[in-house]
């Protein structure tokens, strides 16, 4: 009985630590520093959400860029063996074969350090887990990350929702799927 209670206590602490992370849940208004360049729009929506009761809605047009400046990404965790995972949820209004969303992480000077792509060949929610260390394209490889860019496909239009975003968190098993076929996966570490 003591062992069971000890295990339950440890699990409770782990769950509490996980739930108190720096997740962005987009309640109420578009966060300061988040902007859209191009013909699209940003808004808060209750149509689809994962955390809380709202998410960030991005209606994009070909070539648009959603930029988040002044983001808080702990540089000591980006390549840390026990951290190194970017975790966010993305909802797509419609599946579009061939369309790719590019996500880039930039340093304070505006230079891209890390990048990954997501195929938009799905409708509904997709859990995007990417390791900086193992799954992203190392462009500069720096860890002082201050800006994140989401680059829409070059042509077309669409609607995406973002929610429950953690720029860096404890590592998790990442699995390949149709949207992210280039995942290395936890067991390959």
PDB file of C-alpha atoms in Angstrom:
ATOM      1  CA  UNK A   1       0.000   0.000   0.000  1.00  0.00           C
ATOM      2  CA  UNK A   2       2.853   2.395   0.820  1.00  0.00           C
ATOM      3  CA  UNK A   3       4.488   1.673  -2.531  1.00  0.00           C
ATOM      4  CA  UNK A   4       1.223   2.356  -4.361  1.00  0.00           C
ATOM      5  CA  UNK A   5       0.734   5.649  -2.507  1.00  0.00           C
ATOM      6  CA  UNK A   6       4.332   6.660  -3.218  1.00  0.00           C
ATOM      7  CA  UNK A   7       3.899   5.925  -6.940  1.00  0.00           C
ATOM      8  CA  UNK A   8       0.624   7.869  -7.028  1.00  0.00           C
ATOM      9  CA  UNK A   9       2.320  10.767  -5.245  1.00  0.00           C
ATOM     10  CA  UNK A  10       5.184  10.860  -7.733  1.00  0.00           C
ATOM     11  CA  UNK A  11       2.753  10.688 -10.662  1.00  0.00           C
ATOM     12  CA  UNK A  12       0.763  13.572  -9.184  1.00  0.00           C
ATOM     13  CA  UNK A  13       3.921  15.679  -8.904  1.00  0.00           C
ATOM     14  CA  UNK A  14       4.905  14.878 -12.482  1.00  0.00           C
ATOM     15  CA  UNK A  15       1.430  15.790 -13.732  1.00  0.00           C
ATOM     16  CA  UNK A  16       1.475  19.039 -11.751  1.00  0.00           C
ATOM     17  CA  UNK A  17       4.907  19.962 -13.108  1.00  0.00           C
ATOM     18  CA  UNK A  18       3.767  19.233 -16.639  1.00  0.00           C
ATOM     19  CA  UNK A  19       0.606  21.283 -16.289  1.00  0.00           C
ATOM     20  CA  UNK A  20       2.435  24.326 -14.925  1.00  0.00           C
ATOM     21  CA  UNK A  21       4.696  24.670 -17.966  1.00  0.00           C
ATOM     22  CA  UNK A  22       4.881  27.791 -20.065  1.00  0.00           C
ATOM     23  CA  UNK A  23       2.136  26.739 -22.483  1.00  0.00           C
ATOM     24  CA  UNK A  24       0.559  29.503 -24.540  1.00  0.00           C
ATOM     25  CA  UNK A  25      -3.191  29.013 -24.655  1.00  0.00           C
ATOM     26  CA  UNK A  26      -4.363  32.125 -26.570  1.00  0.00           C
ATOM     27  CA  UNK A  27      -7.207  33.169 -24.290  1.00  0.00           C
ATOM     28  CA  UNK A  28      -8.821  36.587 -24.784  1.00  0.00           C
ATOM     29  CA  UNK A  29      -6.616  38.364 -27.292  1.00  0.00           C
ATOM     30  CA  UNK A  30      -3.804  37.895 -29.780  1.00  0.00           C
ATOM     31  CA  UNK A  31      -0.592  37.979 -27.704  1.00  0.00           C
ATOM     32  CA  UNK A  32       1.621  41.043 -27.869  1.00  0.00           C
ATOM     33  CA  UNK A  33       4.353  40.492 -30.455  1.00  0.00           C
ATOM     34  CA  UNK A  34       2.274  38.187 -32.683  1.00  0.00           C
ATOM     35  CA  UNK A  35       1.569  39.616 -36.142  1.00  0.00           C
ATOM     36  CA  UNK A  36       0.573  38.608 -39.655  1.00  0.00           C
ATOM     37  CA  UNK A  37       2.246  40.044 -42.735  1.00  0.00           C
ATOM     38  CA  UNK A  38       0.336  39.782 -45.969  1.00  0.00           C
ATOM     39  CA  UNK A  39      -3.331  39.621 -46.834  1.00  0.00           C
ATOM     40  CA  UNK A  40      -4.416  37.230 -44.082  1.00  0.00           C
ATOM     41  CA  UNK A  41      -5.699  37.885 -40.573  1.00  0.00           C
ATOM     42  CA  UNK A  42      -5.168  36.863 -36.943  1.00  0.00           C
ATOM     43  CA  UNK A  43      -7.911  36.510 -34.339  1.00  0.00           C
ATOM     44  CA  UNK A  44      -8.883  34.593 -31.242  1.00  0.00           C
ATOM     45  CA  UNK A  45     -11.522  31.948 -31.873  1.00  0.00           C
ATOM     46  CA  UNK A  46     -13.665  29.538 -29.875  1.00  0.00           C
ATOM     47  CA  UNK A  47     -14.337  27.422 -32.998  1.00  0.00           C
ATOM     48  CA  UNK A  48     -11.530  24.953 -32.241  1.00  0.00           C
ATOM     49  CA  UNK A  49      -9.315  24.759 -29.145  1.00  0.00           C
ATOM     50  CA  UNK A  50      -7.195  22.310 -27.118  1.00  0.00           C
ATOM     51  CA  UNK A  51      -6.365  24.251 -23.953  1.00  0.00           C
ATOM     52  CA  UNK A  52      -8.809  26.634 -22.289  1.00  0.00           C
ATOM     53  CA  UNK A  53     -11.711  27.690 -24.500  1.00  0.00           C
ATOM     54  CA  UNK A  54     -10.046  29.596 -27.371  1.00  0.00           C
ATOM     55  CA  UNK A  55      -7.172  29.350 -29.845  1.00  0.00           C
ATOM     56  CA  UNK A  56      -5.321  31.575 -32.288  1.00  0.00           C
ATOM     57  CA  UNK A  57      -6.930  31.560 -35.738  1.00  0.00           C
ATOM     58  CA  UNK A  58      -4.743  32.432 -38.739  1.00  0.00           C
ATOM     59  CA  UNK A  59      -6.520  32.929 -42.041  1.00  0.00           C
ATOM     60  CA  UNK A  60      -3.599  32.916 -44.445  1.00  0.00           C
ATOM     61  CA  UNK A  61      -3.051  33.726 -48.089  1.00  0.00           C
ATOM     62  CA  UNK A  62      -0.183  32.382 -50.169  1.00  0.00           C
ATOM     63  CA  UNK A  63       3.190  33.631 -48.929  1.00  0.00           C
ATOM     64  CA  UNK A  64       1.859  35.160 -45.685  1.00  0.00           C
ATOM     65  CA  UNK A  65       4.015  35.009 -42.567  1.00  0.00           C
ATOM     66  CA  UNK A  66       2.814  34.745 -38.972  1.00  0.00           C
ATOM     67  CA  UNK A  67       5.548  36.083 -36.672  1.00  0.00           C
ATOM     68  CA  UNK A  68       5.853  35.739 -32.898  1.00  0.00           C
ATOM     69  CA  UNK A  69       8.477  38.118 -31.500  1.00  0.00           C
ATOM     70  CA  UNK A  70       9.761  38.332 -27.954  1.00  0.00           C
ATOM     71  CA  UNK A  71       9.055  34.654 -27.316  1.00  0.00           C
ATOM     72  CA  UNK A  72      10.465  33.013 -24.201  1.00  0.00           C
ATOM     73  CA  UNK A  73      12.586  30.017 -25.123  1.00  0.00           C
ATOM     74  CA  UNK A  74      15.011  28.863 -22.435  1.00  0.00           C
ATOM     75  CA  UNK A  75      18.306  28.549 -24.323  1.00  0.00           C
ATOM     76  CA  UNK A  76      19.657  26.048 -21.784  1.00  0.00           C
ATOM     77  CA  UNK A  77      16.886  23.591 -22.716  1.00  0.00           C
ATOM     78  CA  UNK A  78      16.981  23.766 -26.531  1.00  0.00           C
ATOM     79  CA  UNK A  79      19.708  21.112 -26.851  1.00  0.00           C
ATOM     80  CA  UNK A  80      19.480  19.650 -23.337  1.00  0.00           C
ATOM     81  CA  UNK A  81      19.180  15.851 -23.402  1.00  0.00           C
ATOM     82  CA  UNK A  82      16.117  15.909 -21.129  1.00  0.00           C
ATOM     83  CA  UNK A  83      14.323  18.859 -22.772  1.00  0.00           C
ATOM     84  CA  UNK A  84      14.824  19.809 -26.481  1.00  0.00           C
ATOM     85  CA  UNK A  85      11.217  19.318 -27.697  1.00  0.00           C
ATOM     86  CA  UNK A  86       8.919  21.912 -29.270  1.00  0.00           C
ATOM     87  CA  UNK A  87       5.269  21.005 -28.641  1.00  0.00           C
ATOM     88  CA  UNK A  88       2.238  22.633 -30.251  1.00  0.00           C
ATOM     89  CA  UNK A  89      -1.198  21.786 -31.605  1.00  0.00           C
ATOM     90  CA  UNK A  90      -2.285  22.797 -35.098  1.00  0.00           C
ATOM     91  CA  UNK A  91      -5.797  22.567 -36.552  1.00  0.00           C
ATOM     92  CA  UNK A  92      -6.276  22.749 -40.315  1.00  0.00           C
ATOM     93  CA  UNK A  93      -9.674  23.611 -41.820  1.00  0.00           C
ATOM     94  CA  UNK A  94      -9.061  21.412 -44.854  1.00  0.00           C
ATOM     95  CA  UNK A  95      -6.485  18.941 -46.079  1.00  0.00           C
ATOM     96  CA  UNK A  96      -4.468  20.287 -48.994  1.00  0.00           C
ATOM     97  CA  UNK A  97      -2.144  17.896 -50.799  1.00  0.00           C
ATOM     98  CA  UNK A  98       1.252  19.396 -51.514  1.00  0.00           C
ATOM     99  CA  UNK A  99       0.912  22.425 -49.200  1.00  0.00           C
ATOM    100  CA  UNK A 100       3.606  22.860 -46.547  1.00  0.00           C
ATOM    101  CA  UNK A 101       3.755  25.136 -43.513  1.00  0.00           C
ATOM    102  CA  UNK A 102       7.328  26.100 -42.584  1.00  0.00           C
ATOM    103  CA  UNK A 103       8.195  26.922 -38.964  1.00  0.00           C
ATOM    104  CA  UNK A 104      11.433  28.818 -38.297  1.00  0.00           C
ATOM    105  CA  UNK A 105      13.181  29.800 -35.059  1.00  0.00           C
ATOM    106  CA  UNK A 106      15.326  32.950 -35.246  1.00  0.00           C
ATOM    107  CA  UNK A 107      17.922  34.509 -32.972  1.00  0.00           C
ATOM    108  CA  UNK A 108      17.951  38.141 -31.814  1.00  0.00           C
ATOM    109  CA  UNK A 109      19.707  39.243 -35.021  1.00  0.00           C
ATOM    110  CA  UNK A 110      16.979  37.746 -37.214  1.00  0.00           C
ATOM    111  CA  UNK A 111      19.024  34.781 -38.444  1.00  0.00           C
ATOM    112  CA  UNK A 112      17.247  31.428 -38.782  1.00  0.00           C
ATOM    113  CA  UNK A 113      18.717  28.856 -36.398  1.00  0.00           C
ATOM    114  CA  UNK A 114      16.239  25.953 -36.671  1.00  0.00           C
ATOM    115  CA  UNK A 115      13.492  25.016 -39.128  1.00  0.00           C
ATOM    116  CA  UNK A 116      10.907  22.314 -39.777  1.00  0.00           C
ATOM    117  CA  UNK A 117       8.065  21.737 -42.203  1.00  0.00           C
ATOM    118  CA  UNK A 118       4.567  20.372 -41.717  1.00  0.00           C
ATOM    119  CA  UNK A 119       2.570  18.982 -44.598  1.00  0.00           C
ATOM    120  CA  UNK A 120      -0.958  20.352 -44.531  1.00  0.00           C
ATOM    121  CA  UNK A 121      -2.439  17.110 -45.857  1.00  0.00           C
ATOM    122  CA  UNK A 122      -4.800  16.748 -42.885  1.00  0.00           C
ATOM    123  CA  UNK A 123      -8.011  18.259 -41.572  1.00  0.00           C
ATOM    124  CA  UNK A 124      -8.581  18.637 -37.843  1.00  0.00           C
ATOM    125  CA  UNK A 125      -6.048  18.687 -35.029  1.00  0.00           C
ATOM    126  CA  UNK A 126      -2.451  17.535 -35.355  1.00  0.00           C
ATOM    127  CA  UNK A 127      -0.036  17.310 -32.418  1.00  0.00           C
ATOM    128  CA  UNK A 128       3.302  18.671 -33.600  1.00  0.00           C
ATOM    129  CA  UNK A 129       6.214  17.450 -31.510  1.00  0.00           C
ATOM    130  CA  UNK A 130       9.651  18.304 -32.830  1.00  0.00           C
ATOM    131  CA  UNK A 131      13.042  17.934 -31.232  1.00  0.00           C
ATOM    132  CA  UNK A 132      15.431  20.778 -31.943  1.00  0.00           C
ATOM    133  CA  UNK A 133      18.255  18.303 -31.486  1.00  0.00           C
ATOM    134  CA  UNK A 134      16.986  15.427 -33.638  1.00  0.00           C
ATOM    135  CA  UNK A 135      14.033  16.450 -35.842  1.00  0.00           C
ATOM    136  CA  UNK A 136      14.583  20.022 -37.018  1.00  0.00           C
ATOM    137  CA  UNK A 137      16.821  21.276 -39.770  1.00  0.00           C
ATOM    138  CA  UNK A 138      19.858  22.874 -38.136  1.00  0.00           C
ATOM    139  CA  UNK A 139      20.394  26.111 -40.057  1.00  0.00           C
ATOM    140  CA  UNK A 140      22.591  28.089 -37.649  1.00  0.00           C
ATOM    141  CA  UNK A 141      22.247  25.835 -34.622  1.00  0.00           C
ATOM    142  CA  UNK A 142      22.128  28.648 -32.068  1.00  0.00           C
ATOM    143  CA  UNK A 143      20.047  28.473 -28.907  1.00  0.00           C
ATOM    144  CA  UNK A 144      19.311  32.168 -28.213  1.00  0.00           C
ATOM    145  CA  UNK A 145      15.904  31.998 -29.921  1.00  0.00           C
ATOM    146  CA  UNK A 146      13.732  35.115 -29.777  1.00  0.00           C
ATOM    147  CA  UNK A 147      11.386  34.954 -32.775  1.00  0.00           C
ATOM    148  CA  UNK A 148       9.298  32.232 -34.388  1.00  0.00           C
ATOM    149  CA  UNK A 149       7.926  32.454 -37.935  1.00  0.00           C
ATOM    150  CA  UNK A 150       5.173  30.378 -39.507  1.00  0.00           C
ATOM    151  CA  UNK A 151       5.419  30.663 -43.292  1.00  0.00           C
ATOM    152  CA  UNK A 152       2.295  29.805 -45.262  1.00  0.00           C
ATOM    153  CA  UNK A 153       2.424  27.860 -48.527  1.00  0.00           C
ATOM    154  CA  UNK A 154       3.425  30.017 -51.509  1.00  0.00           C
ATOM    155  CA  UNK A 155      -0.016  29.871 -53.108  1.00  0.00           C
ATOM    156  CA  UNK A 156      -3.621  29.356 -52.068  1.00  0.00           C
ATOM    157  CA  UNK A 157      -5.539  30.269 -48.935  1.00  0.00           C
ATOM    158  CA  UNK A 158      -6.471  28.469 -45.760  1.00  0.00           C
ATOM    159  CA  UNK A 159      -7.323  28.579 -42.096  1.00  0.00           C
ATOM    160  CA  UNK A 160      -5.116  27.281 -39.285  1.00  0.00           C
ATOM    161  CA  UNK A 161      -5.608  27.310 -35.526  1.00  0.00           C
ATOM    162  CA  UNK A 162      -2.737  27.187 -33.007  1.00  0.00           C
ATOM    163  CA  UNK A 163      -3.113  26.233 -29.358  1.00  0.00           C
ATOM    164  CA  UNK A 164      -1.283  24.795 -26.358  1.00  0.00           C
ATOM    165  CA  UNK A 165       2.163  25.914 -27.546  1.00  0.00           C
ATOM    166  CA  UNK A 166       5.340  25.125 -25.593  1.00  0.00           C
ATOM    167  CA  UNK A 167       8.459  26.325 -27.391  1.00  0.00           C
ATOM    168  CA  UNK A 168      10.675  23.955 -25.405  1.00  0.00           C
ATOM    169  CA  UNK A 169       9.665  21.234 -22.976  1.00  0.00           C
ATOM    170  CA  UNK A 170      10.762  17.880 -21.651  1.00  0.00           C
ATOM    171  CA  UNK A 171      11.473  15.335 -24.324  1.00  0.00           C
ATOM    172  CA  UNK A 172       8.710  13.078 -25.539  1.00  0.00           C
ATOM    173  CA  UNK A 173       8.366  10.227 -27.974  1.00  0.00           C
ATOM    174  CA  UNK A 174       7.766  11.701 -31.404  1.00  0.00           C
ATOM    175  CA  UNK A 175       6.192   9.615 -34.123  1.00  0.00           C
ATOM    176  CA  UNK A 176       6.299   9.912 -37.894  1.00  0.00           C
ATOM    177  CA  UNK A 177       3.011  10.508 -39.657  1.00  0.00           C
ATOM    178  CA  UNK A 178       1.756  11.826 -42.986  1.00  0.00           C
ATOM    179  CA  UNK A 179       2.161  15.449 -41.902  1.00  0.00           C
ATOM    180  CA  UNK A 180       5.673  14.973 -40.451  1.00  0.00           C
ATOM    181  CA  UNK A 181       7.343  12.027 -42.211  1.00  0.00           C
ATOM    182  CA  UNK A 182      10.885  13.136 -41.289  1.00  0.00           C
ATOM    183  CA  UNK A 183      10.618  12.696 -37.506  1.00  0.00           C
ATOM    184  CA  UNK A 184      13.669  10.922 -36.089  1.00  0.00           C
ATOM    185  CA  UNK A 185      11.767   9.691 -33.021  1.00  0.00           C
ATOM    186  CA  UNK A 186      12.789   9.314 -29.410  1.00  0.00           C
ATOM    187  CA  UNK A 187      14.082   5.788 -29.693  1.00  0.00           C
ATOM    188  CA  UNK A 188      16.621   6.835 -32.335  1.00  0.00           C
ATOM    189  CA  UNK A 189      18.399   9.051 -29.798  1.00  0.00           C
TER     190      UNK A 189
END
